[in-house]
mmCIF file of C-alpha atoms and ligand atoms in Angstrom:
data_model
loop_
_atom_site.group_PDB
_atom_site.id
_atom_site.type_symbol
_atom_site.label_atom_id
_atom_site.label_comp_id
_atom_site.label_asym_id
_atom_site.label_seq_id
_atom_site.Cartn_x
_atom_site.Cartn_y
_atom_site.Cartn_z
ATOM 1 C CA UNK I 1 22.511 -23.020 7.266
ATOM 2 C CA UNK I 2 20.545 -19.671 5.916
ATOM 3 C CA UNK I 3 18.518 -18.523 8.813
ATOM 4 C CA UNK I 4 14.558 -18.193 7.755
ATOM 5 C CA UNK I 5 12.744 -15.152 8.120
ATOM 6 C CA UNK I 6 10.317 -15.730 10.301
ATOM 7 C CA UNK I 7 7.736 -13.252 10.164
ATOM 8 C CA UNK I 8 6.870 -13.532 6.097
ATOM 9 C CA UNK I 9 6.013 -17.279 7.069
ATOM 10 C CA UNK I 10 2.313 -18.105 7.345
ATOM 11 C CA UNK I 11 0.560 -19.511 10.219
ATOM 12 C CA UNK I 12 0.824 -23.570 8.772
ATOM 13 C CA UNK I 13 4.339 -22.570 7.303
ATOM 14 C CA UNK I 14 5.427 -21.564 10.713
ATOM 15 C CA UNK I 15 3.629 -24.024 12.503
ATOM 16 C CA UNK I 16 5.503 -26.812 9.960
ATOM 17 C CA UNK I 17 8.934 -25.565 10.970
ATOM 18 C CA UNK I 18 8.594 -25.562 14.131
ATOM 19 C CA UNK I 19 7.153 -28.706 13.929
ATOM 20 C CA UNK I 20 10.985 -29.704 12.145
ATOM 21 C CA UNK I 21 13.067 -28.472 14.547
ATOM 22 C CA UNK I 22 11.244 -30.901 16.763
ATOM 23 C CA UNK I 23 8.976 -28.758 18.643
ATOM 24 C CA UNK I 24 4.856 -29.618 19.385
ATOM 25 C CA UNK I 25 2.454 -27.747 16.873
ATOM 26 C CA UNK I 26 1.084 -25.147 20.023
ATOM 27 C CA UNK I 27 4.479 -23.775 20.182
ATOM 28 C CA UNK I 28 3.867 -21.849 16.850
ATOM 29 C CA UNK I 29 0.777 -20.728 17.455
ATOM 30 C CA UNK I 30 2.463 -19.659 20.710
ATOM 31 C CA UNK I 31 5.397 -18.155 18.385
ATOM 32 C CA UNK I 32 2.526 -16.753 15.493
ATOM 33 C CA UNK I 33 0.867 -14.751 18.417
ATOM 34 C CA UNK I 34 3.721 -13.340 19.461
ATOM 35 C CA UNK I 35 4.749 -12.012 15.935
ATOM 36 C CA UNK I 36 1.481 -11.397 14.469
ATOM 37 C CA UNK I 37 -0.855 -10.147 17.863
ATOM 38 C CA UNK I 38 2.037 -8.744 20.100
ATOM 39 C CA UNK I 39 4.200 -7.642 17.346
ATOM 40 C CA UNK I 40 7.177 -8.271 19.206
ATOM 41 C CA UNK I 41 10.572 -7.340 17.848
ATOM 42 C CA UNK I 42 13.214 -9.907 19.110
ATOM 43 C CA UNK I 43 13.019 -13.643 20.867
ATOM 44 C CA UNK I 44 13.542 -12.457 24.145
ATOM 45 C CA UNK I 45 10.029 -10.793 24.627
ATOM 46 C CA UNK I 46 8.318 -14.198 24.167
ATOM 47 C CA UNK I 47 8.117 -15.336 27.916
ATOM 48 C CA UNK I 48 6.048 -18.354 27.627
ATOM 49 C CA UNK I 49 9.174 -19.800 25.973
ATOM 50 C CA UNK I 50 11.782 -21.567 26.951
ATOM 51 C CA UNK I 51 15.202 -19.720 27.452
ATOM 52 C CA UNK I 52 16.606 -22.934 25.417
ATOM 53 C CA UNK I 53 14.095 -22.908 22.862
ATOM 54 C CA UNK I 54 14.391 -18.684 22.318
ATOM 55 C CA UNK I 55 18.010 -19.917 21.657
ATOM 56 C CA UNK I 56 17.259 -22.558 19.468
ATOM 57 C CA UNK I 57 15.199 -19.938 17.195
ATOM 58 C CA UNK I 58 17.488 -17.274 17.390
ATOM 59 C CA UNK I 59 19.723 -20.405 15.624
ATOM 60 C CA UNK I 60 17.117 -21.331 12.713
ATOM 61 C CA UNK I 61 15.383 -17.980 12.495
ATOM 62 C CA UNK I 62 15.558 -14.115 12.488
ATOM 63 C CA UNK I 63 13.017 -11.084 12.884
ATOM 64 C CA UNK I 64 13.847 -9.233 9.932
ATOM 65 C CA UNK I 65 14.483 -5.489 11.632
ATOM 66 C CA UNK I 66 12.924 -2.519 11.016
ATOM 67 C CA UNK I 67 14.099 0.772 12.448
ATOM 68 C CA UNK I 68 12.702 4.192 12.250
ATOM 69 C CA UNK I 69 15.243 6.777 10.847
ATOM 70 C CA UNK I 70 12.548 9.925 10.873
ATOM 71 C CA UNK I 71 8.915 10.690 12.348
ATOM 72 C CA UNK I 72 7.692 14.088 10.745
ATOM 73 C CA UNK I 73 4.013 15.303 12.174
ATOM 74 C CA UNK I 74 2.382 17.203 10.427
ATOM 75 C CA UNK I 75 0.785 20.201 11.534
ATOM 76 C CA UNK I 76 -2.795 18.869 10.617
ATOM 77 C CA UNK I 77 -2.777 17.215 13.273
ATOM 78 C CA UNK I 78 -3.476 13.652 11.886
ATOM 79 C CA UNK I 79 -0.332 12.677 9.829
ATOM 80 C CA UNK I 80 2.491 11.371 10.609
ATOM 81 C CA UNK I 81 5.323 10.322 8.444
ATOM 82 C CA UNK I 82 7.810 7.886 9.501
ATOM 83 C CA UNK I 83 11.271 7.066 7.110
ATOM 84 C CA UNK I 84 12.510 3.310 8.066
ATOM 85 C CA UNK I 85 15.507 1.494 7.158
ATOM 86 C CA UNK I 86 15.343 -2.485 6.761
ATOM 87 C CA UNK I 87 17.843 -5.100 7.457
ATOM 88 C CA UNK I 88 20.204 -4.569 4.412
ATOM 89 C CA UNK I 89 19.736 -0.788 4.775
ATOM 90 C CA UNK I 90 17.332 0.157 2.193
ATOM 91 C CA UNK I 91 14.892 3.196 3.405
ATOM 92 C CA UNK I 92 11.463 3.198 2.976
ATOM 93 C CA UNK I 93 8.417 5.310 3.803
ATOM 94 C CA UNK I 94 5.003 4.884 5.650
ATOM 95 C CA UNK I 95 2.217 7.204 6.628
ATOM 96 C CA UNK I 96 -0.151 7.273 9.697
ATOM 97 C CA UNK I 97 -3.501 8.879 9.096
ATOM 98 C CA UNK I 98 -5.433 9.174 11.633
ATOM 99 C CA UNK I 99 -8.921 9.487 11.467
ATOM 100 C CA UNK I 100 -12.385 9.437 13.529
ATOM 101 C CA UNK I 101 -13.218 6.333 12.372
ATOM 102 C CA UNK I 102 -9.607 4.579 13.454
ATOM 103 C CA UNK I 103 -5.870 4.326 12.155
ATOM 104 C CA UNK I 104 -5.192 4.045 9.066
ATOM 105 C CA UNK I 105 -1.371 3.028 7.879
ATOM 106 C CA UNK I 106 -0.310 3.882 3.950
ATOM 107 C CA UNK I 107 2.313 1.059 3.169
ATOM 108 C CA UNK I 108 5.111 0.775 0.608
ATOM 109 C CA UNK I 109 5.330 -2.507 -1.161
ATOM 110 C CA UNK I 110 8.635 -1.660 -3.026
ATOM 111 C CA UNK I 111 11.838 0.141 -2.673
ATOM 112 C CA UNK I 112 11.834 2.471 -5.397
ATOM 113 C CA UNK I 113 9.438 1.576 -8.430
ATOM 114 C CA UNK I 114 9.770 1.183 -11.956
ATOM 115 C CA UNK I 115 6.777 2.138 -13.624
ATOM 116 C CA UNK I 116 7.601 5.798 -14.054
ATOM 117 C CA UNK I 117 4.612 7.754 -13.677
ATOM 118 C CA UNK I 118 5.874 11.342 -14.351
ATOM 119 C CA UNK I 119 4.917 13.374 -11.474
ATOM 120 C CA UNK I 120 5.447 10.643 -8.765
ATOM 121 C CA UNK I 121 8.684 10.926 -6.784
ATOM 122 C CA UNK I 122 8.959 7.270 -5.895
ATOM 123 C CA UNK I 123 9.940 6.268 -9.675
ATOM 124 C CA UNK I 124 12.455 8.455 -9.846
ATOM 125 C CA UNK I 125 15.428 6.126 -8.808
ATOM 126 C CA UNK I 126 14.319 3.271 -10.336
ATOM 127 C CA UNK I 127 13.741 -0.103 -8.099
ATOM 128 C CA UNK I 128 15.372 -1.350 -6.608
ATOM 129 C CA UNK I 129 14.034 -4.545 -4.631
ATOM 130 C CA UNK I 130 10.797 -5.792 -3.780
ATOM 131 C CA UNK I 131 9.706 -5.476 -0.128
ATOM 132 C CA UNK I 132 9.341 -9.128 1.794
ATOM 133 C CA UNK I 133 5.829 -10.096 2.911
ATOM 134 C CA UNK I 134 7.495 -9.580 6.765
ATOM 135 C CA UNK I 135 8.701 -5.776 5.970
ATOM 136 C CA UNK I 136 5.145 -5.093 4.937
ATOM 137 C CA UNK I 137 3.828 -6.185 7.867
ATOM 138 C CA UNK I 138 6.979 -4.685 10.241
ATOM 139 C CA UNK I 139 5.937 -1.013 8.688
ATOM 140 C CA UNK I 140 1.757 -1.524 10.206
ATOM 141 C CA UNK I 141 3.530 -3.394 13.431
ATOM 142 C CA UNK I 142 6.107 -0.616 13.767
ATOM 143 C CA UNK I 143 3.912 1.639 13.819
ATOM 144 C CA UNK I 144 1.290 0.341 15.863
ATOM 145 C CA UNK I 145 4.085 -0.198 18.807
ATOM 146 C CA UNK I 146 4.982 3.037 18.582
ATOM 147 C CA UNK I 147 1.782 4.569 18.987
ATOM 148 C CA UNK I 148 0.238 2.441 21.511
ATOM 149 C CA UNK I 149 -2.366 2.146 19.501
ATOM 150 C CA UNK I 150 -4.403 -0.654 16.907
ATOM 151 C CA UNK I 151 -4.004 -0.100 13.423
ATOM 152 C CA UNK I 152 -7.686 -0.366 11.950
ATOM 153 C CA UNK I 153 -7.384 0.272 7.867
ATOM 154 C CA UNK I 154 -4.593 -0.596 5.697
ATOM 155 C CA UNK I 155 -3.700 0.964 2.456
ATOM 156 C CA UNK I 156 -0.759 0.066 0.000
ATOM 157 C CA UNK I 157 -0.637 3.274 -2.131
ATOM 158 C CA UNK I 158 3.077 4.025 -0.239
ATOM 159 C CA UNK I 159 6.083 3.847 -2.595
ATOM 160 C CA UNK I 160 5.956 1.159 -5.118
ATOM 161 C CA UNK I 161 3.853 -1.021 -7.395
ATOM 162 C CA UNK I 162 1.972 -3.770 -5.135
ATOM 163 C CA UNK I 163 1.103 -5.945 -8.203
ATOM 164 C CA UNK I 164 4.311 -5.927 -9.099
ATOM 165 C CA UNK I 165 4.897 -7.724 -5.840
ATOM 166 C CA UNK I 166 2.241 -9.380 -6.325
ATOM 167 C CA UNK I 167 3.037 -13.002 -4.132
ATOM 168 C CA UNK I 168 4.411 -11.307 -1.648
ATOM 169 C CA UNK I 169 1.054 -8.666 -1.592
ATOM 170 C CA UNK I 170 -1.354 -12.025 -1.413
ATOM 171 C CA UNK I 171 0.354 -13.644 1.086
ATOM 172 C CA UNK I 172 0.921 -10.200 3.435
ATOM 173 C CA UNK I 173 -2.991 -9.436 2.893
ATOM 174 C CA UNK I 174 -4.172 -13.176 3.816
ATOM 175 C CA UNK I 175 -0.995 -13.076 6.819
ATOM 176 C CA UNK I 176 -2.943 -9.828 8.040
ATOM 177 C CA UNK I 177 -5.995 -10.813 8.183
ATOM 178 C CA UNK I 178 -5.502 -14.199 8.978
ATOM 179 C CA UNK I 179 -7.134 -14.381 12.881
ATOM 180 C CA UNK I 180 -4.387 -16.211 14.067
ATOM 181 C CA UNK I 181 -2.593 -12.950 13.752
ATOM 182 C CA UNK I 182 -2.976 -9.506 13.438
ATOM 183 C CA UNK I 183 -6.496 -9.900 12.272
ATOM 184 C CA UNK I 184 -7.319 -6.912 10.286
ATOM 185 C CA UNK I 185 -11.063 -7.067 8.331
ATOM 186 C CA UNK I 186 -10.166 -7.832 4.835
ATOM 187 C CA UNK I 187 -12.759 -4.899 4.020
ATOM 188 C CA UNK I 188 -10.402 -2.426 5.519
ATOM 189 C CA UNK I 189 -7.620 -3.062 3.103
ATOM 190 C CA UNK I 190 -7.376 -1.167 0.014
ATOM 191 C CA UNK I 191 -4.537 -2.058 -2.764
ATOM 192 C CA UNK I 192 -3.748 0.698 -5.345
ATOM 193 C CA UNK I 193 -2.492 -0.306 -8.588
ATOM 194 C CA UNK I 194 -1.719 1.756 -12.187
ATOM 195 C CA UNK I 195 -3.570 -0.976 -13.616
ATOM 196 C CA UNK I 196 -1.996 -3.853 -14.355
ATOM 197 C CA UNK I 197 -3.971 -6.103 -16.443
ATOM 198 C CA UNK I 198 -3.170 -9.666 -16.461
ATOM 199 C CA UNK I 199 -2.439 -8.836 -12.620
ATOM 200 C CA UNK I 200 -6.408 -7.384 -11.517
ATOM 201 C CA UNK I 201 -7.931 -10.649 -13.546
ATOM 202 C CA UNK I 202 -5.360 -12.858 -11.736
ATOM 203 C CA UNK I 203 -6.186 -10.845 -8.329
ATOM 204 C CA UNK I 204 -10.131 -11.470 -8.758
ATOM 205 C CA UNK I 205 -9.834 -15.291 -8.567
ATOM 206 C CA UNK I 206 -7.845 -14.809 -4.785
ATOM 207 C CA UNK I 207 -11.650 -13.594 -4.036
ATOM 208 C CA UNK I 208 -10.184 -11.758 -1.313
ATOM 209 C CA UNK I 209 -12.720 -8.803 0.091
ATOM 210 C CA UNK I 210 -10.615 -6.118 -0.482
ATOM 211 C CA UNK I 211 -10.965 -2.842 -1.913
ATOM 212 C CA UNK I 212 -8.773 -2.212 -5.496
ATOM 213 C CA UNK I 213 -8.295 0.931 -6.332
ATOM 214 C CA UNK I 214 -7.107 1.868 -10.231
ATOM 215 C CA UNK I 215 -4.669 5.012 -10.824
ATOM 216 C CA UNK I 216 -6.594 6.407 -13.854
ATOM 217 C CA UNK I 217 -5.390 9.976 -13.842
ATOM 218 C CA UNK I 218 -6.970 10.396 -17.506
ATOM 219 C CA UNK I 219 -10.000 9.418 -19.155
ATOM 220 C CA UNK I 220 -8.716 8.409 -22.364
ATOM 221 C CA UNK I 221 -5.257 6.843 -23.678
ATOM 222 C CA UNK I 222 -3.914 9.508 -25.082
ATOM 223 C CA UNK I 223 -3.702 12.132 -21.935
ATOM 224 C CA UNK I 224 -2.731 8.748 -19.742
ATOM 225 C CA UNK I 225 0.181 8.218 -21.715
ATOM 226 C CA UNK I 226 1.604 11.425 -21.542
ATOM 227 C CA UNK I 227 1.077 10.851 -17.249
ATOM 228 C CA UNK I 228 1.965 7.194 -17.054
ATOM 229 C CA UNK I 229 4.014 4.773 -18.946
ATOM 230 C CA UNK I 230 2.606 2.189 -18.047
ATOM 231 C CA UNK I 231 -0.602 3.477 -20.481
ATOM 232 C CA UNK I 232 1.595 2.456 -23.465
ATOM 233 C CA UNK I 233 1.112 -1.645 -22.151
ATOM 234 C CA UNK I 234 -2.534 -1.249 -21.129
ATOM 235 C CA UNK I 235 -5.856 0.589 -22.828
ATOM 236 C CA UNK I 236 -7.878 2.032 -20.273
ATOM 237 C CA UNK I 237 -10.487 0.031 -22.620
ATOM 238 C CA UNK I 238 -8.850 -3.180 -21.081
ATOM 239 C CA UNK I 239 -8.230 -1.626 -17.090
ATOM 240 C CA UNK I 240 -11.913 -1.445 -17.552
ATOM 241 C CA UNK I 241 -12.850 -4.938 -18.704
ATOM 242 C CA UNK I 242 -10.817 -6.105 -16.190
ATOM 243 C CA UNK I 243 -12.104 -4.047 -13.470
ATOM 244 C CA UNK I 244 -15.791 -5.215 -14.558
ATOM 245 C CA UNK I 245 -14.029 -9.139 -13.902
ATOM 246 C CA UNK I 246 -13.277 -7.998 -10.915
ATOM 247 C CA UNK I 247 -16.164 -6.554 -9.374
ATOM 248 C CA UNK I 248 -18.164 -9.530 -10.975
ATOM 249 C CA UNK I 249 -16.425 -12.235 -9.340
ATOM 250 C CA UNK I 250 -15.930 -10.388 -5.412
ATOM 251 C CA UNK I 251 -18.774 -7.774 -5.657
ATOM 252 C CA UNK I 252 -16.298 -5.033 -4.399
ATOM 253 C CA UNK I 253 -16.914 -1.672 -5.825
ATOM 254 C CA UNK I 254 -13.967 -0.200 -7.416
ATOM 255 C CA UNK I 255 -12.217 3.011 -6.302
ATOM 256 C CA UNK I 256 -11.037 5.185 -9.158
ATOM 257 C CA UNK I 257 -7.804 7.253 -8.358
ATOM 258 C CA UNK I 258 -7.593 10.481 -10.071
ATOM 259 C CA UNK I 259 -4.777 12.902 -9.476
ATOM 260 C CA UNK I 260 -5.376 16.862 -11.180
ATOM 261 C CA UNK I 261 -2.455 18.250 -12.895
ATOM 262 C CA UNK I 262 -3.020 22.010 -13.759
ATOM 263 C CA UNK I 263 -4.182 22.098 -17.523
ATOM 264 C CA UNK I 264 -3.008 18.612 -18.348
ATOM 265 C CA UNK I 265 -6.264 16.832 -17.498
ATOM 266 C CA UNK I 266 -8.907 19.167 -15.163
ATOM 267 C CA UNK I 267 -10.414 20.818 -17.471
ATOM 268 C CA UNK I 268 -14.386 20.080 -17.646
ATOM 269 C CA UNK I 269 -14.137 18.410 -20.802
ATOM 270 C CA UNK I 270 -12.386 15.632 -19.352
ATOM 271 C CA UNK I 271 -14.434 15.533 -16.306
ATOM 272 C CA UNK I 272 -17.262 14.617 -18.987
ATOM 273 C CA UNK I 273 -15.327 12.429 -20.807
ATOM 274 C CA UNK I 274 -14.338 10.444 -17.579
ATOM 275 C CA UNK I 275 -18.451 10.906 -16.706
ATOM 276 C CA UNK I 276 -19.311 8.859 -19.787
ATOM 277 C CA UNK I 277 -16.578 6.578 -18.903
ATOM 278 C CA UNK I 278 -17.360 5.596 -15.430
ATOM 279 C CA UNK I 279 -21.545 6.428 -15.917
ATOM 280 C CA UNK I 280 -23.332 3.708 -14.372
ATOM 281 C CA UNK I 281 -20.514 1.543 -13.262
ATOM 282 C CA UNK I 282 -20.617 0.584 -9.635
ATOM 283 C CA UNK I 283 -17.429 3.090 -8.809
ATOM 284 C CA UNK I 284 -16.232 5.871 -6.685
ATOM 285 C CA UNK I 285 -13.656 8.337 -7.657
ATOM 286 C CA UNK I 286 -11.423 9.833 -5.712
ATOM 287 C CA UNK I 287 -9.961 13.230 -6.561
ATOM 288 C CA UNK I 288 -6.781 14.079 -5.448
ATOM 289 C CA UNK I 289 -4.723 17.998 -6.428
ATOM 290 C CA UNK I 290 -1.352 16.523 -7.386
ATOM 291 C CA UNK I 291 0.898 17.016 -4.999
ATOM 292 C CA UNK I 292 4.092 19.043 -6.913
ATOM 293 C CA UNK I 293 7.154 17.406 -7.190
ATOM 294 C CA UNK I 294 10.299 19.585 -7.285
ATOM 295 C CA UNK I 295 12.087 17.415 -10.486
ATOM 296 C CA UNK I 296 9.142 17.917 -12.374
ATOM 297 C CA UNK I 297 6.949 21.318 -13.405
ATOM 298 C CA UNK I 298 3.274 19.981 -13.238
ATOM 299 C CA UNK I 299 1.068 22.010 -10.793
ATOM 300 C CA UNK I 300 -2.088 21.097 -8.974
ATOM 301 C CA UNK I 301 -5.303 23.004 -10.074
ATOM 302 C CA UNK I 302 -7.151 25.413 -9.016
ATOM 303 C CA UNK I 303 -9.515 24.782 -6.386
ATOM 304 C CA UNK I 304 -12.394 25.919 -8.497
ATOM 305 C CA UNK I 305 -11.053 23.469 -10.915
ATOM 306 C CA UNK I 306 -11.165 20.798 -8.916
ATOM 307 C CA UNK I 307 -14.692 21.571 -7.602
ATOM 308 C CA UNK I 308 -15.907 22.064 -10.890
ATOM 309 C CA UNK I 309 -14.584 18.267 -11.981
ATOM 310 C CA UNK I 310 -16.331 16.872 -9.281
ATOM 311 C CA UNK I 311 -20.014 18.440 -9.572
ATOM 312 C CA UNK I 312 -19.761 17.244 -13.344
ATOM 313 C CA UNK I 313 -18.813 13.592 -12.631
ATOM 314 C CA UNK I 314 -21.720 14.073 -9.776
ATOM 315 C CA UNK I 315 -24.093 15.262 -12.506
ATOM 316 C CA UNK I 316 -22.917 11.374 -14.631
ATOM 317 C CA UNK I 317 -24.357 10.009 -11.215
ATOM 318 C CA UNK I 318 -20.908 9.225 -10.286
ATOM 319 C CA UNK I 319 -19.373 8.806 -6.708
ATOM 320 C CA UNK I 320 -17.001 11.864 -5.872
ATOM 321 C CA UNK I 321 -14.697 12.453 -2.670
ATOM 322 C CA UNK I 322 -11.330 14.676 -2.740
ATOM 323 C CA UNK I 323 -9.129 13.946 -0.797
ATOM 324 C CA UNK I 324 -7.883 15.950 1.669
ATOM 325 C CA UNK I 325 -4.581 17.215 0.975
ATOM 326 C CA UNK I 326 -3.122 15.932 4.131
ATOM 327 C CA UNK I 327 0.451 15.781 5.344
ATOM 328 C CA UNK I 328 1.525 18.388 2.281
ATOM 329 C CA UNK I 329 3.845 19.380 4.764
ATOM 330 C CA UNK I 330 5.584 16.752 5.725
ATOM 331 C CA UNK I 331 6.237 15.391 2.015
ATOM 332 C CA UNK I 332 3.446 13.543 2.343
ATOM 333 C CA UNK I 333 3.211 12.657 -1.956
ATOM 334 C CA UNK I 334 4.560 8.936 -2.646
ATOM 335 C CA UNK I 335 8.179 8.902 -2.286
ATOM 336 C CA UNK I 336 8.842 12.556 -1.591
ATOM 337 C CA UNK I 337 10.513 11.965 1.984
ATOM 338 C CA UNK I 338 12.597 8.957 0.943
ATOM 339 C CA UNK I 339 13.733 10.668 -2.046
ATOM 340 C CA UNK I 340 15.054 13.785 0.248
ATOM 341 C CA UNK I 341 16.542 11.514 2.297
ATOM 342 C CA UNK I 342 18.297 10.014 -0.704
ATOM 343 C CA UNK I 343 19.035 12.546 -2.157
ATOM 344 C CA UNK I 344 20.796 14.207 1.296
ATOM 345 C CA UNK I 345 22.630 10.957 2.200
ATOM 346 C CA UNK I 346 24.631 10.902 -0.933
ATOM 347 C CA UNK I 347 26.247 14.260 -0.248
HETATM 348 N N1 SAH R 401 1.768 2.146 -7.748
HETATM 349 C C1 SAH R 401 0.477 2.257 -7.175
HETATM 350 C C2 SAH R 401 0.453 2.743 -5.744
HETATM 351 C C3 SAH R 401 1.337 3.874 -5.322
HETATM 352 S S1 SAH R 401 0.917 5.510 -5.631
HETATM 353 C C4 SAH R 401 -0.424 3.091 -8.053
HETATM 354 O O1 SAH R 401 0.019 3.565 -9.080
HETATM 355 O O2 SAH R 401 -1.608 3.185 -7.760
HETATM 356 C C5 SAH R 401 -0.574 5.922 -4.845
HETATM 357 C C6 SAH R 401 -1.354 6.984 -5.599
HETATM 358 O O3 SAH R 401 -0.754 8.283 -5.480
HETATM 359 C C7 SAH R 401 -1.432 6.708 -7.078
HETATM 360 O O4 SAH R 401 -2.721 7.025 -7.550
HETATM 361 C C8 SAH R 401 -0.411 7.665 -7.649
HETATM 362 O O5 SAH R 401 -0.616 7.884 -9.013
HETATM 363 C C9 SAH R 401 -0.620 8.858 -6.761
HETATM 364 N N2 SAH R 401 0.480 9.821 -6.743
HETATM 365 C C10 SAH R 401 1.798 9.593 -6.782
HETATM 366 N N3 SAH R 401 2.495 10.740 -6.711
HETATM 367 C C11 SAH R 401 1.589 11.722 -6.621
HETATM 368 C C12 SAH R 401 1.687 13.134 -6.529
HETATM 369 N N4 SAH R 401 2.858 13.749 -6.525
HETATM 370 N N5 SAH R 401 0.525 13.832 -6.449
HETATM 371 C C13 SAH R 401 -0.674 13.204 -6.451
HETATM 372 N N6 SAH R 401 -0.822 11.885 -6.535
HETATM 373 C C14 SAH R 401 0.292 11.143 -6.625
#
């Protein structure tokens, strides 16, 4: 008999098989806490057990591993990057930002990723698997043992495409914040996407409080395509519509992503042309200087570029942050790390 994974099973799932193997319904809450609150690693550390019935899970039921390979700090101060590698040896990465207001964890959802955005290391292998609904979880709980500390905020912008993941995505964000577990506010999760459309209108009816954020990168087709792939499936005409579905049917503003490539799209033309765009839709944009990538020759602009971009999206009315360029360091960009570490293991 195939032994279950355990921790990508949801509170009534788990509660169900434990109920099968003949065990009272408390016993998986018992088990659920244990996972989800206490983030334990192996059988063993659940005390309130039985010694026979920690054998009789380890028989039905494993804790899918998760092991850290690298931790990198960065000499901000507030990132960390950690390299893990899963049960069947894939690597992955995760980032730990931390901030006044709390922890926040940036999550892959993916080994490798297939939509081949041009300067974004993580597509550059391909995918290779989705990641289960328990290794998405086992990067925040990693984490959080290692530090000592609660993770507060949640965002899955790591390697990957979540939406192209997307049952596994649903069930880790309702497993999350479900209160039986690990209990995070839905309102501190955040779920980037390239913009997959038949994906954000299916996503609006799980009328879950998150936050979605779009990778736009250009403010009309024609620049996008030359970014992203993906631009060639999807108008920004039609990310839009479905954006406006979204924010109609959970209220939740949405969070622009917008990465400057040095004289590809920052000039102030296309900050105006992404102004008229976005004008007086409830948004926020969210600058970021593109983080080189050593296969490919884009640079990030200039910093008066940058601050030029965002005082003329301000002057549209529109919502500006950049972000801080944190962790450039430590190969902070999606993928970078992993892809070193790829890239080194093969010699
Ligand atoms: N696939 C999802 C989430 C992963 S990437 C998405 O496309 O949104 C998270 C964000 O980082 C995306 O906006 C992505 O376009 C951006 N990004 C990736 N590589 C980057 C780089 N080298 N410099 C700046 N932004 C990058």
């Amino acid at each position: 008999m195939e032994k279950i994974d355990i921790k990508s099973l949801d509170y009534q799932e788990l509660v169900a098989e434990v109920e099968k193997i003949g065990e009272k319904s408390f016993r998986g809450k018992q088990i659920y806490e244990w996972l989800h609150q206490k983030a334990v690693m192996n059988f063993d550390e659940m005390t309130n057990l039985s010694k026979v019935l920690r054998e009789k899970l380890k028989d039905n039921f494993y804790i899918a591993r998760i092991q850290m390979l690298e931790k990198l700090d960065s000499k901000d101060g507030c990132t960390t990057k950690f390299l893990f590698a899963l049960q069947d040896g894939s690597v992955i990465e995760s980032v730990l930002m931390k901030y006044k207001h709390g922890n926040s964890v940036c999550i892959s959802s993916q080994v490798g990723c297939r939509m081949g955005c041009n300067f974004c290391a993580s597509t550059l292998g391909g995918l290779e698997r989705n990641l289960s609904v328990s290794e998405m979880l086992g990067q925040i709980y990693a984490i959080q043992n290692m530090k000592g500390e609660r993770v507060s905020n949640v965002v899955v912008m790591g390697t990957g495409e979540p939406l192209d993941n997307y049952d596994n995505l649903v069930k880790f964000i309702r497993m999350l914040t479900d209160e039986h577990g690990y209990n995070i506010s839905q309102r501190n999760i955040t779920v980037s996407t390239c913009g997959l459309v038949e994906k954000i209108y299916k996503l609006a009816k799980e009328k879950l409080q998150i936050t979605l954020a779009i990778s736009l990168h250009a403010p009309n087709d024609e620049v996008r395509k030359t970014l992203m792939p993906v631009a060639n499936k999807y108008s920004i005409e039609e990310i839009m519509d479905a954006c406006k579905e979204y924010y109609k049917i959970t209220g939740r503003r949405i969070s622009f992503e917008y990465s400057l490539v040095k004289g590809v799209n920052d000039s102030g033309e296309f900050a105006k042309e992404l102004g008229n765009l976005l004008r007086r839709k409830n948004c926020h944009v969210n600058l970021i200087p593109v983080n080189p990538i050593k296969e490919r020759n884009y640079r990030d602009s200039d910093t008066n570029f940058v601050k030029n971009f965002k005082l003329i999206l301000e002057e549209f009315g529109i919502n500006v942050t950049i972000r801080r360029e944190m962790g450039r360091d430590i190969d902070a960009a999606c993928g970078q790390l992993r892809k070193r570490y790829m890239d080194s293991s093969k010699i």
